[in-house]
Backbone as CSV, one residue per row, in Angstrom:
resi,resn,N_x,N_y,N_z,CA_x,CA_y,CA_z,C_x,C_y,C_z
1,MET,64.130,128.479,161.335,62.989,128.072,162.138,61.958,127.412,161.242
2,SER,61.523,126.259,161.606,60.523,125.519,160.861,59.128,126.027,161.180
3,THR,58.207,125.748,160.283,56.802,126.027,160.505,56.120,124.687,160.744
4,HIS,55.268,124.619,161.763,54.612,123.370,162.121,53.101,123.551,162.062
5,TYR,52.420,122.565,161.467,50.970,122.590,161.390,50.426,121.241,161.819
6,TYR,49.256,121.236,162.421,48.576,119.999,162.781,47.281,119.947,161.987
7,PHE,47.144,118.930,161.138,45.950,118.771,160.325,45.199,117.525,160.754
8,SER,43.925,117.712,161.130,43.161,116.526,161.497,41.660,116.696,161.285
9,TRP,41.223,117.805,160.806,39.784,118.050,160.775,39.213,118.146,159.359
10,PHE,39.924,117.660,158.365,39.447,117.735,156.992,39.112,116.345,156.496
11,ASN,38.246,116.270,155.507,37.847,114.968,154.986,38.456,114.660,153.618
12,ASP,38.234,115.508,152.632,38.638,115.174,151.272,39.681,116.114,150.673
13,VAL,39.627,117.381,151.025,40.562,118.379,150.488,40.814,119.428,151.560
14,LEU,41.846,120.240,151.343,42.069,121.386,152.227,41.085,122.487,151.835
15,PRO,40.443,123.130,152.802,39.524,124.226,152.477,40.241,125.340,151.707
16,GLU,39.528,125.949,150.789,40.104,126.963,149.906,40.770,128.104,150.680
17,LYS,40.118,128.585,151.737,40.683,129.685,152.542,42.015,129.264,153.161
18,LEU,42.091,128.033,153.648,43.317,127.538,154.245,44.420,127.430,153.201
19,VAL,44.087,126.967,152.007,45.066,126.870,150.928,45.635,128.249,150.617
20,GLU,44.764,129.255,150.515,45.228,130.622,150.258,46.184,131.084,151.351
21,TRP,45.824,130.811,152.598,46.654,131.228,153.731,48.002,130.507,153.699
22,LEU,47.982,129.191,153.408,49.227,128.424,153.348,50.103,128.874,152.182
23,GLN,49.478,129.196,151.045,50.253,129.690,149.893,51.039,130.935,150.291
24,GLU,50.415,131.813,151.068,51.093,133.030,151.529,52.101,132.745,152.626
25,ASP,51.737,131.887,153.560,52.549,131.653,154.753,53.784,130.800,154.489
26,LEU,53.690,129.838,153.601,54.782,128.898,153.377,55.724,129.409,152.287
27,GLN,56.641,130.260,152.671,57.589,130.815,151.712,58.780,129.882,151.472
28,ASP,59.251,129.213,152.530,60.374,128.284,152.420,59.799,126.893,152.167
29,ARG,59.955,126.416,150.950,59.387,125.110,150.590,60.477,124.134,150.158
30,GLN,61.576,124.170,150.894,62.659,123.258,150.562,62.349,121.839,151.025
31,SER,61.926,121.687,152.291,61.763,120.346,152.844,60.501,120.250,153.689
32,LEU,59.653,119.271,153.367,58.447,119.007,154.137,58.623,117.680,154.870
33,VAL,58.383,117.698,156.183,58.378,116.476,156.980,56.957,116.251,157.463
34,MET,56.456,115.053,157.231,55.133,114.681,157.714,55.311,113.611,158.793
35,ILE,54.758,113.879,159.978,54.797,112.916,161.078,53.542,112.051,160.955
36,SER,53.733,110.760,160.923,52.633,109.824,160.722,51.505,110.003,161.734
37,ALA,50.270,109.833,161.260,49.105,109.867,162.144,49.129,108.678,163.101
38,LYS,49.640,107.578,162.635,49.755,106.358,163.441,51.150,105.773,163.184
39,PRO,52.155,106.255,163.897,53.539,105.902,163.577,53.868,104.415,163.654
40,SER,53.097,103.644,164.390,53.400,102.207,164.484,52.462,101.362,163.619
41,ASP,51.574,101.988,162.876,50.582,101.271,162.088,50.956,101.323,160.604
42,TYR,51.752,100.371,160.174,52.137,100.309,158.771,52.291,98.849,158.371
43,GLU,52.165,98.608,157.079,52.250,97.239,156.586,53.394,97.058,155.602
44,ASP,53.672,98.049,154.799,54.685,97.930,153.759,56.052,98.371,154.265
45,GLU,57.073,97.884,153.607,58.436,98.315,153.912,58.679,99.719,153.353
46,GLN,58.122,99.967,152.186,58.316,101.244,151.507,57.204,102.218,151.870
47,ILE,57.552,103.494,151.919,56.568,104.538,152.161,56.092,105.053,150.805
48,ASN,54.792,105.011,150.578,54.204,105.491,149.344,53.518,106.819,149.630
49,LEU,54.148,107.926,149.223,53.581,109.247,149.507,52.176,109.402,148.945
50,GLU,51.907,108.803,147.812,50.590,108.941,147.194,49.479,108.323,148.038
51,ALA,49.842,107.479,148.992,48.850,106.863,149.881,48.604,107.712,151.133
52,ILE,49.340,108.807,151.275,49.208,109.670,152.445,48.246,110.803,152.103
53,THR,47.131,110.835,152.792,46.068,111.795,152.494,46.567,113.233,152.485
54,GLU,47.322,113.635,153.498,47.792,115.026,153.580,48.696,115.380,152.405
55,TRP,49.520,114.442,151.947,50.368,114.689,150.786,49.499,114.941,149.553
56,THR,48.450,114.144,149.403,47.530,114.305,148.283,46.873,115.681,148.321
57,TRP,46.460,116.111,149.524,45.851,117.441,149.661,46.814,118.532,149.213
58,LEU,48.067,118.418,149.602,49.069,119.424,149.230,49.272,119.448,147.717
59,GLN,49.329,118.288,147.092,49.483,118.215,145.640,48.286,118.843,144.939
60,GLN,47.077,118.537,145.404,45.863,119.092,144.810,45.820,120.610,144.967
61,SER,46.440,121.120,146.017,46.427,122.555,146.310,47.629,123.278,145.716
62,ASN,48.467,122.545,144.985,49.675,123.096,144.376,50.649,123.657,145.426
63,LEU,50.706,123.018,146.576,51.676,123.373,147.614,52.813,122.350,147.521
64,MET,53.798,122.657,146.682,54.882,121.730,146.376,56.148,122.066,147.162
65,PHE,56.918,121.021,147.439,58.197,121.153,148.139,59.282,120.443,147.334
66,ASP,60.541,120.835,147.579,61.655,120.183,146.896,61.857,118.759,147.400
67,GLU,61.684,118.562,148.720,61.879,117.250,149.339,60.684,116.927,150.227
68,TYR,60.348,115.633,150.288,59.274,115.151,151.159,59.824,114.014,152.011
69,HIS,59.513,114.045,153.305,59.953,112.995,154.218,58.782,112.621,155.116
70,PHE,58.522,111.333,155.224,57.441,110.824,156.055,58.070,110.030,157.183
71,ILE,57.741,110.402,158.418,58.399,109.799,159.572,57.431,108.929,160.358
72,ASP,57.843,107.682,160.557,57.159,106.758,161.449,58.231,105.845,162.034
73,TYR,57.831,104.748,162.656,58.798,103.877,163.324,59.721,103.127,162.368
74,ARG,59.473,103.169,161.073,60.384,102.519,160.129,61.708,103.261,160.020
75,MET,61.696,104.557,160.337,62.892,105.384,160.194,63.729,105.338,161.479
76,GLN,65.032,105.307,161.313,65.931,105.360,162.463,65.742,106.691,163.187
77,LYS,65.799,106.662,164.527,65.531,107.863,165.324,66.458,109.018,164.968
78,GLU,67.737,108.739,164.797,68.676,109.823,164.487,68.356,110.475,163.145
79,GLU,68.002,109.668,162.167,67.627,110.192,160.854,66.348,111.030,160.959
80,ALA,65.362,110.536,161.716,64.111,111.279,161.915,64.390,112.619,162.593
81,ARG,65.223,112.605,163.631,65.583,113.859,164.322,66.201,114.845,163.354
82,GLN,67.100,114.363,162.514,67.770,115.231,161.552,66.781,115.866,160.576
83,TRP,65.868,115.048,160.038,64.874,115.576,159.099,64.003,116.630,159.772
84,ILE,63.582,116.356,161.017,62.748,117.306,161.751,63.499,118.607,161.993
85,GLN,64.731,118.516,162.432,65.516,119.717,162.738,65.796,120.563,161.507
86,ASN,65.901,119.934,160.337,66.240,120.662,159.116,65.037,120.982,158.238
87,ALA,63.853,120.626,158.684,62.650,120.811,157.862,62.270,122.278,157.716
88,SER,61.789,122.624,156.542,61.198,123.945,156.322,59.804,123.970,156.945
89,VAL,59.076,122.868,156.750,57.704,122.761,157.241,57.506,121.356,157.799
90,ILE,56.799,121.264,158.935,56.468,119.983,159.533,54.952,119.905,159.677
91,PHE,54.377,118.846,159.150,52.951,118.596,159.321,52.783,117.383,160.223
92,LEU,52.034,117.555,161.299,51.592,116.417,162.092,50.307,115.948,161.433
93,CYS,50.365,114.800,160.799,49.171,114.284,160.135,48.147,113.906,161.187
94,GLY,46.886,114.158,160.904,45.830,113.858,161.864,45.826,112.389,162.247
95,GLY,45.435,112.122,163.456,45.404,110.746,163.932,45.271,110.722,165.439
96,ASP,45.877,109.740,166.046,45.842,109.588,167.496,46.893,110.508,168.115
97,PRO,46.474,111.632,168.726,47.443,112.589,169.248,48.318,112.019,170.371
98,VAL,47.795,111.090,171.147,48.604,110.488,172.215,49.726,109.664,171.594
99,GLN,49.389,108.881,170.597,50.382,108.065,169.910,51.448,108.945,169.244
100,GLN,51.018,110.041,168.612,51.971,110.964,167.978,52.859,111.623,169.026
101,HIS,52.267,112.061,170.127,53.045,112.697,171.187,54.111,111.743,171.711
102,ASP,53.729,110.514,171.981,54.680,109.513,172.477,55.797,109.275,171.460
103,PHE,55.435,109.210,170.196,56.420,108.994,169.131,57.422,110.136,169.082
104,VAL,56.924,111.377,169.057,57.812,112.540,168.997,58.665,112.617,170.266
105,ALA,58.084,112.293,171.431,58.845,112.295,172.681,59.990,111.285,172.622
106,GLU,59.746,110.135,172.013,60.802,109.131,171.865,61.943,109.628,170.994
107,LEU,61.642,110.504,170.053,62.683,111.058,169.190,63.549,112.074,169.931
108,LYS,63.046,112.532,171.087,63.766,113.510,171.906,64.140,114.751,171.089
109,THR,63.157,115.285,170.427,63.355,116.512,169.660,62.255,117.498,170.015
110,ALA,62.596,118.750,170.087,61.606,119.786,170.412,60.870,120.168,169.135
111,MET,59.535,120.227,169.212,58.722,120.637,168.076,57.679,121.644,168.532
112,PRO,58.071,122.909,168.678,57.053,123.892,169.053,56.048,124.051,167.930
113,LEU,54.778,124.138,168.286,53.728,124.286,167.288,53.370,125.752,167.104
114,SER,53.230,126.165,165.861,52.761,127.507,165.538,51.308,127.377,165.124
115,TRP,50.434,128.119,165.757,49.015,128.037,165.452,48.623,129.180,164.560
116,GLY,48.154,128.869,163.379,47.672,129.883,162.460,46.199,130.118,162.698
117,PRO,45.602,131.006,161.927,44.176,131.266,162.102,43.361,130.043,161.709
118,ALA,42.293,129.821,162.432,41.401,128.700,162.131,40.700,128.982,160.806
119,PRO,40.501,127.967,159.976,39.783,128.161,158.721,38.410,128.762,158.958
120,GLY,38.020,129.689,158.099,36.703,130.293,158.205,36.698,131.569,159.029
121,ARG,37.822,131.907,159.631,37.853,133.150,160.413,38.076,134.345,159.553
């Protein structure tokens, strides 16, 4: 079973309390899949993880994974479905939730969301 998080309310870094909670909660760190905030908004052919804000936050917080996969419309649907189904952790990167919902619906894959405690609680 994968763990799913939706991040959209941070500006520069992950809050310290959230990092502590994620360090404890994320035991399986084999594969991280990040769903694009704007799956149809890209310019380059190649995906540069260092340009993805959420990836940078994870690196700064020492939340490392063996594999990283970023999914947007550049990826074939079957490949995206496979990565999602086999992911240890899935992050929906903050952005336009309607656009993300439509994108995930097009992939025809179920992604139940697990809601953790809100930061600061």
